[in-house]
PDB file of C-alpha atoms in Angstrom:
ATOM      1  CA  UNK A 168     -10.361  27.568  36.385  1.00 74.00           C
ATOM      2  CA  UNK A 169      -8.143  26.270  33.619  1.00 78.00           C
ATOM      3  CA  UNK A 170      -6.656  23.090  34.013  1.00 86.00           C
ATOM      4  CA  UNK A 171      -3.516  22.433  32.298  1.00 84.00           C
ATOM      5  CA  UNK A 172      -2.339  18.837  31.110  1.00 89.00           C
ATOM      6  CA  UNK A 173       1.296  18.711  31.119  1.00 88.00           C
ATOM      7  CA  UNK A 174       1.397  16.028  28.348  1.00 91.00           C
ATOM      8  CA  UNK A 175      -0.564  18.137  25.941  1.00 86.00           C
ATOM      9  CA  UNK A 176       0.531  20.852  23.531  1.00 83.00           C
ATOM     10  CA  UNK A 177      -0.594  22.718  20.474  1.00 80.00           C
ATOM     11  CA  UNK A 178       1.450  23.655  17.691  1.00 81.00           C
ATOM     12  CA  UNK A 179       0.822  26.198  14.879  1.00 79.00           C
ATOM     13  CA  UNK A 180       2.973  26.199  11.859  1.00 77.00           C
ATOM     14  CA  UNK A 181       3.231  29.437   9.602  1.00 75.00           C
ATOM     15  CA  UNK A 182       5.086  30.351   6.590  1.00 73.00           C
ATOM     16  CA  UNK A 183       5.299  34.012   6.330  1.00 71.00           C
ATOM     17  CA  UNK A 184       4.971  35.557   3.274  1.00 71.00           C
ATOM     18  CA  UNK A 185       3.713  32.128   1.366  1.00 71.00           C
ATOM     19  CA  UNK A 186       1.273  32.227  -1.393  1.00 71.00           C
ATOM     20  CA  UNK A 187      -2.052  31.212  -0.425  1.00 74.00           C
ATOM     21  CA  UNK A 188      -1.540  31.358   3.376  1.00 75.00           C
ATOM     22  CA  UNK A 189      -3.002  33.978   5.523  1.00 78.00           C
ATOM     23  CA  UNK A 190      -1.383  35.744   8.494  1.00 80.00           C
ATOM     24  CA  UNK A 191      -2.828  34.565  11.878  1.00 81.00           C
ATOM     25  CA  UNK A 192      -4.652  37.327  13.627  1.00 85.00           C
ATOM     26  CA  UNK A 193      -2.832  39.200  16.385  1.00 87.00           C
ATOM     27  CA  UNK A 194      -5.391  37.878  19.228  1.00 89.00           C
ATOM     28  CA  UNK A 195      -4.338  34.200  18.206  1.00 85.00           C
ATOM     29  CA  UNK A 196      -0.663  35.078  17.590  1.00 83.00           C
ATOM     30  CA  UNK A 197      -0.399  36.263  21.440  1.00 86.00           C
ATOM     31  CA  UNK A 198      -1.384  32.876  22.484  1.00 83.00           C
ATOM     32  CA  UNK A 199       1.590  31.199  20.899  1.00 83.00           C
ATOM     33  CA  UNK A 200       5.351  31.506  21.702  1.00 82.00           C
ATOM     34  CA  UNK A 201       7.544  32.019  18.481  1.00 81.00           C
ATOM     35  CA  UNK A 202      10.033  29.529  17.672  1.00 80.00           C
ATOM     36  CA  UNK A 203      12.611  29.733  14.540  1.00 79.00           C
ATOM     37  CA  UNK A 204      13.746  26.993  12.667  1.00 78.00           C
ATOM     38  CA  UNK A 205      16.521  26.463   9.976  1.00 83.00           C
ATOM     39  CA  UNK A 206      16.587  24.973   6.509  1.00 84.00           C
ATOM     40  CA  UNK A 207      17.274  21.336   6.532  1.00 87.00           C
ATOM     41  CA  UNK A 208      20.398  20.076   4.828  1.00 92.00           C
ATOM     42  CA  UNK A 209      18.965  18.368   1.777  1.00 93.00           C
ATOM     43  CA  UNK A 210      22.146  16.994   0.411  1.00 95.00           C
ATOM     44  CA  UNK A 211      22.804  15.152   3.672  1.00 95.00           C
ATOM     45  CA  UNK A 212      19.431  13.998   4.108  1.00 95.00           C
ATOM     46  CA  UNK A 213      19.325  12.932   0.496  1.00 95.00           C
ATOM     47  CA  UNK A 214      22.651  10.824   0.678  1.00 96.00           C
ATOM     48  CA  UNK A 215      21.333   8.982   3.962  1.00 96.00           C
ATOM     49  CA  UNK A 216      18.017   8.133   2.250  1.00 95.00           C
ATOM     50  CA  UNK A 217      19.831   6.933  -0.978  1.00 95.00           C
ATOM     51  CA  UNK A 218      22.126   4.744   1.419  1.00 95.00           C
ATOM     52  CA  UNK A 219      19.130   3.353   3.195  1.00 94.00           C
ATOM     53  CA  UNK A 220      17.594   2.525  -0.360  1.00 93.00           C
ATOM     54  CA  UNK A 221      20.707   0.500  -1.188  1.00 92.00           C
ATOM     55  CA  UNK A 222      22.634   3.002  -3.508  1.00 93.00           C
ATOM     56  CA  UNK A 223      26.294   2.448  -3.201  1.00 92.00           C
ATOM     57  CA  UNK A 224      27.045   5.736  -4.898  1.00 94.00           C
ATOM     58  CA  UNK A 225      24.768   7.910  -2.700  1.00 95.00           C
ATOM     59  CA  UNK A 226      27.094  10.663  -2.386  1.00 95.00           C
ATOM     60  CA  UNK A 227      27.389  11.357  -6.182  1.00 96.00           C
ATOM     61  CA  UNK A 228      23.637  10.725  -6.557  1.00 96.00           C
ATOM     62  CA  UNK A 229      22.604  13.013  -3.756  1.00 96.00           C
ATOM     63  CA  UNK A 230      24.713  15.835  -5.280  1.00 96.00           C
ATOM     64  CA  UNK A 231      23.091  15.433  -8.552  1.00 96.00           C
ATOM     65  CA  UNK A 232      19.459  14.818  -7.244  1.00 95.00           C
ATOM     66  CA  UNK A 233      19.768  17.965  -5.154  1.00 94.00           C
ATOM     67  CA  UNK A 234      21.080  20.052  -8.212  1.00 94.00           C
ATOM     68  CA  UNK A 235      18.153  18.752 -10.366  1.00 93.00           C
ATOM     69  CA  UNK A 236      15.677  19.736  -7.469  1.00 91.00           C
ATOM     70  CA  UNK A 237      17.319  23.137  -7.146  1.00 90.00           C
ATOM     71  CA  UNK A 238      17.473  24.092 -10.688  1.00 91.00           C
ATOM     72  CA  UNK A 239      13.780  22.723 -11.182  1.00 88.00           C
ATOM     73  CA  UNK A 240      12.723  24.733  -8.168  1.00 85.00           C
ATOM     74  CA  UNK A 241      14.414  28.070  -9.532  1.00 85.00           C
ATOM     75  CA  UNK A 242      12.747  27.307 -12.982  1.00 86.00           C
ATOM     76  CA  UNK A 243       9.210  26.494 -11.492  1.00 83.00           C
ATOM     77  CA  UNK A 244       9.028  29.334  -8.861  1.00 77.00           C
ATOM     78  CA  UNK A 245       6.296  31.395 -10.494  1.00 77.00           C
ATOM     79  CA  UNK A 246       4.209  28.257 -10.961  1.00 72.00           C
ATOM     80  CA  UNK A 247       1.937  28.039  -7.824  1.00 64.00           C
ATOM     81  CA  UNK A 248       1.274  24.394  -8.160  1.00 69.00           C
ATOM     82  CA  UNK A 249       4.982  23.201  -8.372  1.00 69.00           C
ATOM     83  CA  UNK A 250       6.137  22.410  -4.896  1.00 75.00           C
ATOM     84  CA  UNK A 251       9.822  20.702  -5.165  1.00 80.00           C
ATOM     85  CA  UNK A 252      10.635  20.356  -1.412  1.00 83.00           C
ATOM     86  CA  UNK A 253      12.063  17.787   0.835  1.00 88.00           C
ATOM     87  CA  UNK A 254       8.881  15.480   0.734  1.00 88.00           C
ATOM     88  CA  UNK A 255       9.100  15.351  -2.970  1.00 89.00           C
ATOM     89  CA  UNK A 256      12.675  14.680  -3.070  1.00 92.00           C
ATOM     90  CA  UNK A 257      12.270  11.878  -0.482  1.00 93.00           C
ATOM     91  CA  UNK A 258       9.257  10.297  -2.689  1.00 93.00           C
ATOM     92  CA  UNK A 259      11.509  10.548  -5.835  1.00 93.00           C
ATOM     93  CA  UNK A 260      14.496   8.591  -3.852  1.00 94.00           C
ATOM     94  CA  UNK A 261      12.002   6.008  -2.369  1.00 94.00           C
ATOM     95  CA  UNK A 262      10.801   5.470  -6.075  1.00 94.00           C
ATOM     96  CA  UNK A 263      14.500   5.300  -7.277  1.00 92.00           C
ATOM     97  CA  UNK A 264      14.746   2.491  -4.531  1.00 92.00           C
ATOM     98  CA  UNK A 265      11.875   0.460  -5.530  1.00 91.00           C
ATOM     99  CA  UNK A 266      13.143   0.689  -9.123  1.00 88.00           C
ATOM    100  CA  UNK A 267      16.518  -0.469  -7.795  1.00 83.00           C
ATOM    101  CA  UNK A 268      14.933  -3.713  -6.567  1.00 77.00           C
ATOM    102  CA  UNK A 269      13.602  -4.684 -10.002  1.00 76.00           C
TER     103      UNK A 269
END
């Protein structure tokens, strides 16, 4: 008999069509329920992170930073090693905050 533990779950994150990723086989796909997600609002997230780091002009900086990351991502989209997502933007903001403290 299969014993289910209500406090335990398993999630599989896939990125359809992403370079370097393989699709899940059909027999494994059948075991998981599909859930759709939406794109995060990077401008809003950047503004909040900049405010948390102590920047008083967070709105203007967030607009410029998001524009920079968007433009850089467009220019480097063919480079497989270039990944300029939310994680990299967050790291950049954190480093800017550390520099602000100096």
